[in-house]
Coordinates of C-alpha atoms in Angstrom, one line a residue:
X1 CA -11.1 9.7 15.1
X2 CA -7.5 8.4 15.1
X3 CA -6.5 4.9 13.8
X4 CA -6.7 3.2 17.1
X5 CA -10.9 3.9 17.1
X6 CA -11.2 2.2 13.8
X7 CA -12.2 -1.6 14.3
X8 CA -9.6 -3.6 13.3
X9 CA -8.0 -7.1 12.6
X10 CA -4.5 -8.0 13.4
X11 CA -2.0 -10.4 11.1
X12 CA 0.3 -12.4 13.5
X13 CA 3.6 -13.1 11.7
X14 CA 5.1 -16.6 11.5
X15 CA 7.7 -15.7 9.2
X16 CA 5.1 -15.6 6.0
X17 CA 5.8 -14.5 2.7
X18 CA 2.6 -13.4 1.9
X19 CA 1.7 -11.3 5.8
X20 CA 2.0 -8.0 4.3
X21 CA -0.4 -9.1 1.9
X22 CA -3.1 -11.0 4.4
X23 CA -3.3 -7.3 5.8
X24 CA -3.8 -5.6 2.2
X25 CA -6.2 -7.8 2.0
X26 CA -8.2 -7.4 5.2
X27 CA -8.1 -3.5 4.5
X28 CA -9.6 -4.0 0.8
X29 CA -12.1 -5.1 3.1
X30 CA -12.5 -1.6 4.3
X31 CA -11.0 -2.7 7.7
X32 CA -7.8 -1.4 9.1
X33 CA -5.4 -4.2 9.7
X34 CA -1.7 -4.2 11.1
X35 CA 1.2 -7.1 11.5
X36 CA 2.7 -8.0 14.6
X37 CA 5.0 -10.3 15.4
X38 CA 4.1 -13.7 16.5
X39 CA 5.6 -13.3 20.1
X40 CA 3.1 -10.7 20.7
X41 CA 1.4 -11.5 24.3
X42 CA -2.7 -11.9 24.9
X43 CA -1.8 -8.9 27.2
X44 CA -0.8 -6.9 24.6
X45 CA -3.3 -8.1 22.2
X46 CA -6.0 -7.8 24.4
X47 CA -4.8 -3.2 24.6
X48 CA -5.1 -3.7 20.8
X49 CA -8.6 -5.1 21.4
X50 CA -8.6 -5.9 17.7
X51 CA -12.2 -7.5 16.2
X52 CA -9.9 -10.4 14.9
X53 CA -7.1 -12.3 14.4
X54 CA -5.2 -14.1 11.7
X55 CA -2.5 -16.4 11.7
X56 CA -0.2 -16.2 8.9
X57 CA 1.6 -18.7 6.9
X58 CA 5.3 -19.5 8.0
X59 CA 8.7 -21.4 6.6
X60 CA 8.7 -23.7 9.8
X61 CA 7.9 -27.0 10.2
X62 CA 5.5 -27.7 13.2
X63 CA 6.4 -30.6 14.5
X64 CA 10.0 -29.3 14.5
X65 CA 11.6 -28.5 17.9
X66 CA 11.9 -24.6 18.9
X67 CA 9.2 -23.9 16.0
X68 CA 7.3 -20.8 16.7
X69 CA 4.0 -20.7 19.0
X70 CA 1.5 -18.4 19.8
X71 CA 0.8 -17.2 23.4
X72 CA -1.8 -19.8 24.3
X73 CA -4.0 -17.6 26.2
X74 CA -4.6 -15.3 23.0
X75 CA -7.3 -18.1 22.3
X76 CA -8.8 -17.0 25.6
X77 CA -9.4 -13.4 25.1
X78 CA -12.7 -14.4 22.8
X79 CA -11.7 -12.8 19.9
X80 CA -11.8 -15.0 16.2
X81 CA -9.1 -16.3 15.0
X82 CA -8.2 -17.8 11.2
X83 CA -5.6 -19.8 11.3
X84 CA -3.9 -20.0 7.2
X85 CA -1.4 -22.8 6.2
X86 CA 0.9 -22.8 9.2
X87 CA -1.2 -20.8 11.2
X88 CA -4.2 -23.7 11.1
X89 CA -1.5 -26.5 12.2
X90 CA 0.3 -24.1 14.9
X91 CA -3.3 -23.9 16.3
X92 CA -4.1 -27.2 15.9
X93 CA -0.6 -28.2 17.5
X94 CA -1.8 -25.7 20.5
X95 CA -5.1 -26.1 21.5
X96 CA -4.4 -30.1 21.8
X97 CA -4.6 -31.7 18.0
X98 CA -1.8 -33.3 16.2
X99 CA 0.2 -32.2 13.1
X100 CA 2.6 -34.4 11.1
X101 CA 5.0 -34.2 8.1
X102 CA 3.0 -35.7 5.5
X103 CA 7.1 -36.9 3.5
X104 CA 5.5 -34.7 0.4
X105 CA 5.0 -31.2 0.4
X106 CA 2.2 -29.8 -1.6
X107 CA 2.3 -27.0 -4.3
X108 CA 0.1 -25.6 -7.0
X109 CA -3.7 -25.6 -7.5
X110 CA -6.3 -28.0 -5.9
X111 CA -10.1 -27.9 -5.7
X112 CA -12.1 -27.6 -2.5
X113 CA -15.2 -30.6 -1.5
X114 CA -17.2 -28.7 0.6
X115 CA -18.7 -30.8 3.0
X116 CA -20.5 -28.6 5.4
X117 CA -22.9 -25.6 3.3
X118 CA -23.8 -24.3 6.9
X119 CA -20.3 -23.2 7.3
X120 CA -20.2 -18.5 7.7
X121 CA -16.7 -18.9 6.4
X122 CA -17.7 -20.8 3.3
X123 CA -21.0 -19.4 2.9
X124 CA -20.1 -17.9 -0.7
X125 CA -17.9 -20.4 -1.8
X126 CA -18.6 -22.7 -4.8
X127 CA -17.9 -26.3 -4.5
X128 CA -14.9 -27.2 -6.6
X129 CA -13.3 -23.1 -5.7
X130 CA -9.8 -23.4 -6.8
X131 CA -7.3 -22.6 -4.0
X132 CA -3.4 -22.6 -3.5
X133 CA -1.7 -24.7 -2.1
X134 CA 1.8 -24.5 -0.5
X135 CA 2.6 -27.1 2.8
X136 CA 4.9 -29.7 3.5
X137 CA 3.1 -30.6 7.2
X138 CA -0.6 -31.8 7.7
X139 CA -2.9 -31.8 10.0
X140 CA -3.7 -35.5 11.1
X141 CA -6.1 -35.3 13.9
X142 CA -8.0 -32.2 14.6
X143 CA -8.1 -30.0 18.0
X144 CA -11.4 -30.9 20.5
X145 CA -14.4 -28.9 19.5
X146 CA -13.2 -28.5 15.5
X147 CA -14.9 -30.2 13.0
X148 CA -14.2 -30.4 8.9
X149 CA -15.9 -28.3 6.6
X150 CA -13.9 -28.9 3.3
X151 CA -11.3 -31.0 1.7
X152 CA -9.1 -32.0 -0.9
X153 CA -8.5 -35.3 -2.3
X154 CA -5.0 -34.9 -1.2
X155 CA -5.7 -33.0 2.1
X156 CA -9.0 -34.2 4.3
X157 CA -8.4 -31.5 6.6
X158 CA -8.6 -28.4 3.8
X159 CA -10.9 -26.3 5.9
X160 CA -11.5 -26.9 9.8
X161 CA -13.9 -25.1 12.5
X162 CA -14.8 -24.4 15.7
X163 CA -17.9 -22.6 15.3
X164 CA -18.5 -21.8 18.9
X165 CA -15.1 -20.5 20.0
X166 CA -14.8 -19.4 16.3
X167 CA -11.7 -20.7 15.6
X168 CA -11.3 -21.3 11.6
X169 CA -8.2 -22.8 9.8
X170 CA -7.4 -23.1 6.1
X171 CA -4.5 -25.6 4.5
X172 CA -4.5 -23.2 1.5
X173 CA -3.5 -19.4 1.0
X174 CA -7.0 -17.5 0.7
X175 CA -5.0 -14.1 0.3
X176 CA -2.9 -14.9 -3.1
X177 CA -5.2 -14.4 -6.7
X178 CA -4.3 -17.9 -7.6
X179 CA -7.6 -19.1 -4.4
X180 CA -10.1 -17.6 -6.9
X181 CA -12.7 -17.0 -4.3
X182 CA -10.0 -16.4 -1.5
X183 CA -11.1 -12.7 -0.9
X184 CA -14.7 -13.5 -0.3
X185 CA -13.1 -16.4 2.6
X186 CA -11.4 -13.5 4.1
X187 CA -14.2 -10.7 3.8
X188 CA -16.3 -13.6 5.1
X189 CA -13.8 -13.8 7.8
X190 CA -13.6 -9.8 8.7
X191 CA -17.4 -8.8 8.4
X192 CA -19.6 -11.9 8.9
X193 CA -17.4 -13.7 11.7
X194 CA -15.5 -11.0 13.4
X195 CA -18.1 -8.2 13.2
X196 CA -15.8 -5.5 11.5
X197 CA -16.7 -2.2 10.5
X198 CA -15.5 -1.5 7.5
X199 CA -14.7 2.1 8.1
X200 CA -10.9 2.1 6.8
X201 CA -11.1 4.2 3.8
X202 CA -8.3 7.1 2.6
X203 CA -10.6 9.9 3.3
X204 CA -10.9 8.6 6.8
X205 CA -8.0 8.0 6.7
X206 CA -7.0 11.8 6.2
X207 CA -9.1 13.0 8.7
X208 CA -7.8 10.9 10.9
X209 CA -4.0 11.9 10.2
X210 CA -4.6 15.9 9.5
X211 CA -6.0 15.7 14.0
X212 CA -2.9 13.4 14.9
X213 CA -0.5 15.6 13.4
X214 CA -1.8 18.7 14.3
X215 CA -1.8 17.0 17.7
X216 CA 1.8 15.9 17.5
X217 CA 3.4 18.7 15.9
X218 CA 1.3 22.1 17.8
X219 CA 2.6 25.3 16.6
X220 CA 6.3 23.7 15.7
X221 CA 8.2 23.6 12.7
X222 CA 8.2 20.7 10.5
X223 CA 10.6 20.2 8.0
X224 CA 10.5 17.7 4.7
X225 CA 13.2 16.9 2.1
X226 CA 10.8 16.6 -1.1
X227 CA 12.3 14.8 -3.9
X228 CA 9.3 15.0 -6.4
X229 CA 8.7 11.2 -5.6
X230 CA 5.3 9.6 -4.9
X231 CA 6.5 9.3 -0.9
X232 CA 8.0 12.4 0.0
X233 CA 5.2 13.8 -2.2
X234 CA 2.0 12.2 -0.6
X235 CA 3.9 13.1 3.0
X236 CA 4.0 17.0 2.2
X237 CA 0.4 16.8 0.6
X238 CA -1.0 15.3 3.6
X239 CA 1.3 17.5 6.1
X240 CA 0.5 20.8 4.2
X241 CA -3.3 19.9 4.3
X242 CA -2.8 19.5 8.3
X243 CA -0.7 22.7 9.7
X244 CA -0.2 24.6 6.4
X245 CA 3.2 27.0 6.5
X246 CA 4.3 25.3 9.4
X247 CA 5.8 22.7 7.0
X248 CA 8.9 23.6 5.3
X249 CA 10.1 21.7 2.3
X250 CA 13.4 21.1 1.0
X251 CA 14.1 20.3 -2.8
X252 CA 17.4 19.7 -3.3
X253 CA 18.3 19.6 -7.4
X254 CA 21.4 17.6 -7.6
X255 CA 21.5 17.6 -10.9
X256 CA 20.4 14.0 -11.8
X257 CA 16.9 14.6 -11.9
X258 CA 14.3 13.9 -15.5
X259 CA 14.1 16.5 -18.4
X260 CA 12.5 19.8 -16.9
X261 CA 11.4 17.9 -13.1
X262 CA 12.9 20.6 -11.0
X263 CA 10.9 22.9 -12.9
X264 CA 8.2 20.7 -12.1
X265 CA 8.3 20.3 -8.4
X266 CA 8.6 23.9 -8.1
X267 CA 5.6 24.8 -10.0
X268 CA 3.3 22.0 -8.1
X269 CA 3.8 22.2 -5.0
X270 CA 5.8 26.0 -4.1
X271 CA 2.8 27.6 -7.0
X272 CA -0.1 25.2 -7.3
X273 CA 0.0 23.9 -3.6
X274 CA 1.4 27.2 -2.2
X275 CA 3.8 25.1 0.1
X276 CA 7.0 27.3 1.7
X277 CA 9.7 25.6 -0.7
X278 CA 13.7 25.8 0.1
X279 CA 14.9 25.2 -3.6
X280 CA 19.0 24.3 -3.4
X281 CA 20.4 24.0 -7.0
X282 CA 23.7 22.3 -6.4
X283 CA 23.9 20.6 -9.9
X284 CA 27.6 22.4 -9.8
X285 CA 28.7 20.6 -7.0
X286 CA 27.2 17.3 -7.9
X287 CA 29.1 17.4 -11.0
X288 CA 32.3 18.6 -9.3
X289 CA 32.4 15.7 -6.9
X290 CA 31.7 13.3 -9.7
X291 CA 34.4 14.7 -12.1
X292 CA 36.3 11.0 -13.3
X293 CA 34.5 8.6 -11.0
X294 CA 33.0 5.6 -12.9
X295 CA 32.6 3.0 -10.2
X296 CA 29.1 2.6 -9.3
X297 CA 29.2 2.1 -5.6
X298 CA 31.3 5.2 -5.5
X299 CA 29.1 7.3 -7.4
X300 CA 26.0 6.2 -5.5
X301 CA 28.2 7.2 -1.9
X302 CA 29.8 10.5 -3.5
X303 CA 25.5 11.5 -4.7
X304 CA 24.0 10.6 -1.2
X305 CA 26.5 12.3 1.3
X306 CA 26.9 15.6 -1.2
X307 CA 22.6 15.2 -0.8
X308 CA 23.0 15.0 2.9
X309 CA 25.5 17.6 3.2
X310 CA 23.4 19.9 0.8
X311 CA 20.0 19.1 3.0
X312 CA 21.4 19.8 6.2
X313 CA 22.8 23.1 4.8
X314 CA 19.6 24.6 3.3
X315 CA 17.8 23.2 6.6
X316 CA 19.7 25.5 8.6
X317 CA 18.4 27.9 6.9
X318 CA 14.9 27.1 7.6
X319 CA 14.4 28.7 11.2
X320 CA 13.8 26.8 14.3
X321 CA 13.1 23.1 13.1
X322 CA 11.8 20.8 15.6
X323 CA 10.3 17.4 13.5
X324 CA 11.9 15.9 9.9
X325 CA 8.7 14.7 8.1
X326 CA 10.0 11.0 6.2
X327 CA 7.9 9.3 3.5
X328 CA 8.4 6.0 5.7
X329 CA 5.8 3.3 4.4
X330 CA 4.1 0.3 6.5
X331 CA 6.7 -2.3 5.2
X332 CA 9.9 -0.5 5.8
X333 CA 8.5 -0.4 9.5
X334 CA 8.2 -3.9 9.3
X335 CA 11.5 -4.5 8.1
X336 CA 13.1 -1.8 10.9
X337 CA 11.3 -3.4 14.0
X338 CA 13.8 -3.1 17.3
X339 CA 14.9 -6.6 18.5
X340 CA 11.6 -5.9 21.3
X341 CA 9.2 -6.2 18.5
X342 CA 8.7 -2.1 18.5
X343 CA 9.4 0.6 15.6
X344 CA 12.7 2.2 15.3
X345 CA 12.9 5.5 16.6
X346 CA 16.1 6.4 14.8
X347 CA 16.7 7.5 11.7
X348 CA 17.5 4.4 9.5
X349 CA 19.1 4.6 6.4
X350 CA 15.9 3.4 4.9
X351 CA 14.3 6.8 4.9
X352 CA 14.3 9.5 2.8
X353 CA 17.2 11.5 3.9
X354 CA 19.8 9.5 6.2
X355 CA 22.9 9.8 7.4
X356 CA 22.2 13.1 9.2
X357 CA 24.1 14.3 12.1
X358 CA 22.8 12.7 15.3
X359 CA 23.0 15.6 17.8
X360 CA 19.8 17.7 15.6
X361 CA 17.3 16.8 18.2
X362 CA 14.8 16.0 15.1
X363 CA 11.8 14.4 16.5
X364 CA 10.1 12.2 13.1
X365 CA 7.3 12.7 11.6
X366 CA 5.9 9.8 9.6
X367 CA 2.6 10.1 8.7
X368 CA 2.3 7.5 6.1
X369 CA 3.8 4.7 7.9
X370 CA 1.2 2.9 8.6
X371 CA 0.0 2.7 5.3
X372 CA 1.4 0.5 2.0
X373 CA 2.0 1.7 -1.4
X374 CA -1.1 1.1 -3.2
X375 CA -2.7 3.0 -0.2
X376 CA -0.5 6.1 -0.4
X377 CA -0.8 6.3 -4.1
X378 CA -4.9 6.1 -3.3
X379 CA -3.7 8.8 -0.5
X380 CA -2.2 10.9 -3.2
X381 CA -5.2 11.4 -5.4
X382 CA -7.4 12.1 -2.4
X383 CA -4.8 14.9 -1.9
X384 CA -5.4 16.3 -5.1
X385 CA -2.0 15.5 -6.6
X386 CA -1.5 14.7 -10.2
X387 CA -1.9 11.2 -11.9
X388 CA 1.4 12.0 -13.2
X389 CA 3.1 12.0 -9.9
X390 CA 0.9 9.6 -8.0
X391 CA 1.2 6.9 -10.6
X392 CA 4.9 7.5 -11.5
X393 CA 7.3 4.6 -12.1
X394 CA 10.0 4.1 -9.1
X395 CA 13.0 6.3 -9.4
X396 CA 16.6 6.1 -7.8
X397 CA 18.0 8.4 -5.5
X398 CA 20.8 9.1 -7.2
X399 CA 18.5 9.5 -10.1
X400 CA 20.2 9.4 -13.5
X401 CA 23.5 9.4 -11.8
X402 CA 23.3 5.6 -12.1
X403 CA 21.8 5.5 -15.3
X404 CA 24.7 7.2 -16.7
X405 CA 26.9 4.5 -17.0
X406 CA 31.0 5.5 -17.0
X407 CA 31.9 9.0 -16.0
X408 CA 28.6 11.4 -15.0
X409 CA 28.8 14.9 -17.0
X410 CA 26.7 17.4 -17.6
X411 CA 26.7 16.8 -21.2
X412 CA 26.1 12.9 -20.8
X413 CA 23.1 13.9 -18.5
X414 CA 21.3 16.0 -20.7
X415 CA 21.5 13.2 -23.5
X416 CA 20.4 10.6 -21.1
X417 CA 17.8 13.3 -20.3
X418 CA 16.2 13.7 -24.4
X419 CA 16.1 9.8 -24.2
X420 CA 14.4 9.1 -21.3
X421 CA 11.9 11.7 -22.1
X422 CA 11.2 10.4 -25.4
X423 CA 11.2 6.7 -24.1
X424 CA 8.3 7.8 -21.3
X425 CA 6.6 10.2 -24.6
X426 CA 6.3 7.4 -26.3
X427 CA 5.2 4.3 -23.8
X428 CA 2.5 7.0 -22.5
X429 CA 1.4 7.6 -26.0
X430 CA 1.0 3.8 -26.7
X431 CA -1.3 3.2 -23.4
X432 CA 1.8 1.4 -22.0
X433 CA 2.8 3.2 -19.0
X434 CA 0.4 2.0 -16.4
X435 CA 1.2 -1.6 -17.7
X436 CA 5.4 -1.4 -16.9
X437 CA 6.7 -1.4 -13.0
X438 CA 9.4 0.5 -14.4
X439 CA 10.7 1.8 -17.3
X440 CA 14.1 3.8 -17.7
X441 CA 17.2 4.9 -20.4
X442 CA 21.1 4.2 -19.8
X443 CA 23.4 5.7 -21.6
X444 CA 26.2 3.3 -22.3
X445 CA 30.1 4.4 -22.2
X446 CA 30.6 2.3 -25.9
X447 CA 30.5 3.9 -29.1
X448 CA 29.5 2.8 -32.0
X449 CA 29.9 4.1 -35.8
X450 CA 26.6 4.9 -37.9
X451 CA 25.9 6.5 -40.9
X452 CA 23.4 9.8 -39.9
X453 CA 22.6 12.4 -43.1
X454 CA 25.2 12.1 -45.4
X455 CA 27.7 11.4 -43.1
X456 CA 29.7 8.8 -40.8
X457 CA 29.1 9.2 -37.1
X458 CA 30.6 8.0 -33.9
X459 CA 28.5 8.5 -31.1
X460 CA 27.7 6.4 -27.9
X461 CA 24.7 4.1 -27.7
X462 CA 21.9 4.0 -25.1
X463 CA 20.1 1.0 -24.1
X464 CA 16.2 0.7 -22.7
X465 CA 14.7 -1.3 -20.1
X466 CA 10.7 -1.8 -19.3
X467 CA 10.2 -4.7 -16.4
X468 CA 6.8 -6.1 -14.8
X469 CA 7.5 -7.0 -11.5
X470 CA 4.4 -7.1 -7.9
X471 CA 7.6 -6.1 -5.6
X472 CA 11.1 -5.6 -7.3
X473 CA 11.9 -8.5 -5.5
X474 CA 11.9 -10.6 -9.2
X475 CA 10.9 -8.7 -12.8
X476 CA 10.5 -10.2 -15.9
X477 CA 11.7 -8.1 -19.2
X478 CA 8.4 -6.5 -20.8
X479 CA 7.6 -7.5 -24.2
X480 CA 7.4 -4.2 -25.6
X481 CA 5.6 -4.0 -29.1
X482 CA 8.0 -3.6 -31.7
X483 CA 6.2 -0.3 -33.9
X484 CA 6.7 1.5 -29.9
X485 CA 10.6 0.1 -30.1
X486 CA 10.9 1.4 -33.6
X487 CA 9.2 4.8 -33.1
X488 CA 11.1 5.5 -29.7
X489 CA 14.3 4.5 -31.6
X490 CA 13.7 6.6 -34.7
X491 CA 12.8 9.4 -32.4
X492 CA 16.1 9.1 -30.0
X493 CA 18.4 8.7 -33.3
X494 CA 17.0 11.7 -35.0
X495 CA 16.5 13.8 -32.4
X496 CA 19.1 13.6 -29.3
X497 CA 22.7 14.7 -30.7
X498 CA 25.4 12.3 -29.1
X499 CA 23.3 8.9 -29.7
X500 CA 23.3 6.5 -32.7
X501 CA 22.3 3.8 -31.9
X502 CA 19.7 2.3 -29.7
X503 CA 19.6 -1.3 -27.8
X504 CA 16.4 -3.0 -25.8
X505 CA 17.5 -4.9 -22.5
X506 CA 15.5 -8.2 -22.6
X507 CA 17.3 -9.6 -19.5
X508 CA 15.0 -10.5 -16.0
X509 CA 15.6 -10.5 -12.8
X510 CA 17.7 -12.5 -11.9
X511 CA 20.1 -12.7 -13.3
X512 CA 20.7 -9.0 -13.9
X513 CA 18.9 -5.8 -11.7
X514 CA 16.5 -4.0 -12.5
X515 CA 18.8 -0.8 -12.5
X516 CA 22.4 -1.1 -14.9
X517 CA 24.5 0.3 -11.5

C-alpha cells in the first residue's frame, strides 16, 4: 500500500511558522499529513482526495490588499476544513464574513468560555483550556451558517462553526504545547470530524517504501554516499531492507570524522548489516589541501569539493550506477519547492552530496523525503539501527574540520579527537546526552601556560559547547552541572597531551552560532 492509499489530511500554507508542525501534529494522530502551498487549486485538491483540510496560520494581514486567498471552490469539494489563526479569518473573509484589524495585536496565554458543550471539535475540552494566542486581525462578524462555540474575554469569536458544511475556525494555535489541550482539538479534528484512519505508523510506513522502491529502482543500481549520519544512515537501512546488494554505499573518510567513527561505520553497516561498502580513506589528501588555510569559509569550500571530487571518484568505481540515493527530509522539500509549487528535481545543494557533475544521468532516490526528523529517527529504530546512531547529536559536514579552529593538522585533529570523546563519555555517563541538541569540542589556536606534574607547560586550550535548541533556528547555552564540567575537565587535562586548559562557551544563539566556524 503506498502513501497515496493511506487516508490523509492536507496543511495549506499561508506563510505559517508553525505549518510544518500542524502536520507533525496531524500524523501523531496516526494520520499521514502533507503541506501544500496555499495556491493549490480544488482541482488539484480534489486528485489528493485528502479526508481533510487545515488552514494554517500566516504573517499577513486580511484585510490588507493582495493578501493571500484560498481557491474558493475548495469549500465546495465537501471535504472539512479547520481554519487556525489566519486560516479562520481568510475563511471567514471568503465564504462572505468580515475581518477587521482590531489596532492591538494579541500575544501570550488566554482561557477559552465554552459556550456550546455540543460542539465534536470541543467535545474534550475543559472550560477555562489554556490556549495561545498570536493575531493582530479579528473576526467581527461571522460567515452565514457559522455560529460561536467559544470565546475569550478579549476575543468573542475564539472558536467558530459550521457544523453542517463542517467548517471549524480557531483564533488560537491548537498545534503549539503552550494550547494545553490543543492536540486533543486537532485529533478531534482528524478522527471524529474528518473520519481519518489513523493508519500512518513507521512500520507501514516501511512496507510502504521497501514496494515503491523496488518499484522505482527494478533490477538497477543504486548508489549512496553514507556519512555515518542519522540521514544518510536511515536512507541505506531502509534501501538495503528493499533491493539488498543492489545498493552500493560510499563512505568517504576525510579525515575529520570522531575518535574511532570510520571504524565504526565500517563495522555496522559493511559487517553487521552486510551492505556492499566502497570505503575511500583520503585523510592524506584532506590534510594536504588544508596545509596553512585558517579562514573558515575557505576550509569549509576546500572539505566539500575535495568530498565531491573523492565521491565521484570512488563512484566510478562502483559499476553501472543509475539512481543517487539522498537522505532528503520533508522540510528541505519544502524549502526547495520549484516556483510552480512542485519538488525540485535537481540536485540542490541541500543534499547530501552536491555539486556533482551535471551530465551523470543520476535519477534520485529519496526515500525519506516525505518524512521529518523525529519520524526518521522513529524510522531508524524500526530498522534495527543502534540508539547510538539514531539518537546522535547533529554533526557538520566538514566534521571536526570546523571545530578545529586556525590551521587543520593531523595532530590538532587527534587532540580535538580525545576531547570530544571524553566530553560525549562523560555527558552520556551523567544521563545528559538525550537532554542537549548538541554538544561538541573546539580546539582554540591560543595558548596558554599551566603548571602539569612538576613542570610548566604551554599548550593550547579547547573550549565546550552544549545548546538546547527545537530547530537550530535559536539555542540557548545548557546549564551543564558543574561536578560533569569539572570531571570532563580533569579528564581532558590529564589525559589528552597538547591541552591545558579547558573553557565552557555559555553564549546563545544569537548572538553567536551554534558552531565556532
Amino acid at each position: 500500500m503506498a502513501i497515496n492509499d493511506h487516508d490523509s489530511v492536507i496543511v495549506l500554507d499561508f506563510g505559517a511558522q508553525y505549518s510544518q508542525l500542524i502536520a507533525r501534529r496531524v500524523r501523531e494522530c496516526g494520520v499521514y499529513s502533507q503541506i501544500v502551498p496555499y495556491t493549490i487549486s480544488a482541482e488539484e485538491v480534489r486528485k489528493i482526495a485528502p479526508k481533510g483540510i487545515i488552514f494554517s496560520g500566516g504573517p499577513c494581514s486580511v484585510p490588507a490588499e493582495g493578501s493571500p486567498r484560498p481557491d474558493k471552490d475548495i469549500f465546495a469539494l465537501g471535504i472539512p476544513v479547520l481554519g487556525i489563526c489566519y486560516g479562520l479569518q481568510v475563511m471567514t473573509e471568503v465564504l462572505g464574513g468580515h475581518v477587521s484589524s482590531s489596532g492591538k495585536k494579541e500575544y501570550g496565554l488566554q482561557n477559552i468560555d465554552i459556550s456550546d458543550r455540543t460542539s465534536e471539535l470541543l467535545a474534550d475540552i475543559s472550560d477555562k483550556s489554556q490556549v495561545w494566542m498570536s493575531h493582530g486581525d479579528s473576526v467581527s462578524a461571522l460567515a452565514p451558517g457559522f455560529r460561536v462555540t467559544a470565546s475569550t474575554p478579549t476575543c468573542p469569536f475564539t472558536v467558530a462553526e459550521d457544523r453542517e458544511r463542517k467548517f471549524y475556525g480557531v483564533q488560537f494555535h491548537p498545534e503549539v504545547v503552550h494550547s494545553v489541550e490543543g492536540m486533543k482539538m486537532i485529533r478531534s479534528f482528524v478522527i471524529d470530524i474528518c473520519k481519518a484512519e489513523a493508519d500512518w505508523n513507521m512500520g507501514s510506513f516501511v512496507d510502504d517504501a521497501v514496494e515503491e522502491i523496488r518499484k522505482i529502482v527494478g533490477d538497477k543500481i543504486v548508489l549512496c554516499g553514507l556519512s555515518g549520519g542519522v540521514d544518510s544512515s536511515v536512507a541505506a537501512a531502509l534501501i538495503h531492507k528493499a533491493i539488498g546488494d543492489q545498493l552500493v554505499c560510499v563512505f568517504v573518510n576525510n579525515g575529520m570524522l570522531r575518535k574511532n567513527e570510520a571504524e565504526s561505520v565500517i563495522e555496522l553497516f559493511g559487517k553487521t548489516f552486510n551492505m556492499r561498502l566502497q570505503y575511500a580513506d583520503a585523510e592524506k589528501d584532506f590534510l594536504e589541501a588544508l596545509k596553512g588555510v585558517t579562514e573558515p569559509e575557505a576550509k569549509r569550500k576546500i572539505i566539500g569539493k575535495l568530498f565531491v571530487d573523492t565521491f565521484y571518484r570512488e563512484a566510478r568505481k562502483c559499476g553501472d550506477v543509475s539512481f543517487l540515493a539522498q537522505g532528503t527530509l520533508y522540510p528541505d522539500v519544502i524549502e526547495s519547492k520549484s516556483p510552480s509549487g512542485g519538488p525540485s528535481s535537481t540536485i540542490k545543494s541541500h543534499h547530501n552530496v552536491g555539486g556533482l557533475p551535471e551530465d551523470l544521468k543520476w535519477q534520485l532516490l529519496e526515500p525519506l523525503k516525505e518524512l521529518f526528523k523525529d519520524e526518521v529517527r522513529e524510522l531508524g529504530k524500526e530498522l534495527g539501527l543502534p540508539d547510538e546512531l539514531v539518537y546522535r547529536h547533529p554533526f557538520p559536514g566538514p566534521g571536526l574540520g570546523v571545530r578545529c579552529i586556525g590551521e587543520v593538522t593531523k595532530e590538532r585533529l587527534d587532540t580535538l579527537r580525545d576531547i570530544d570523546a571524553i566530553f560525549i563519555e562523560e555527558i552520556r555517563k551523567a544521563g545528559l546526552y538525550d537532554k542537549i541538541w548538541q554538544a561538541l569540542a573546539d580546539l582554540l589556536p591560543v595558548k596558554s601556560v599551566g603548571v602539569q606534574g612538576d613542570e610548566r607547560t604551554y599548550r593550547e586550550v579547547c573550549t565546550l559547547r552544549a545548546v538546547t535548541s527545537e530547530d537550530a533556528m535559536t539555542a540557548d547555552w545548557y546549564h551543564m552541572p558543574y561536578d560533569v564540567l569539572q570531571r570532563t575537565a580533569l579528564r581532558i587535562c590529564n589525559e589528552v597531551k597538547g591541552v591545558n586548559r579547558v573553557l565552557y562557551d555559555v553564549t546563545s544563539k544569537p548572538p553567536a552560532t551554534i558552531e565556532w566556524e
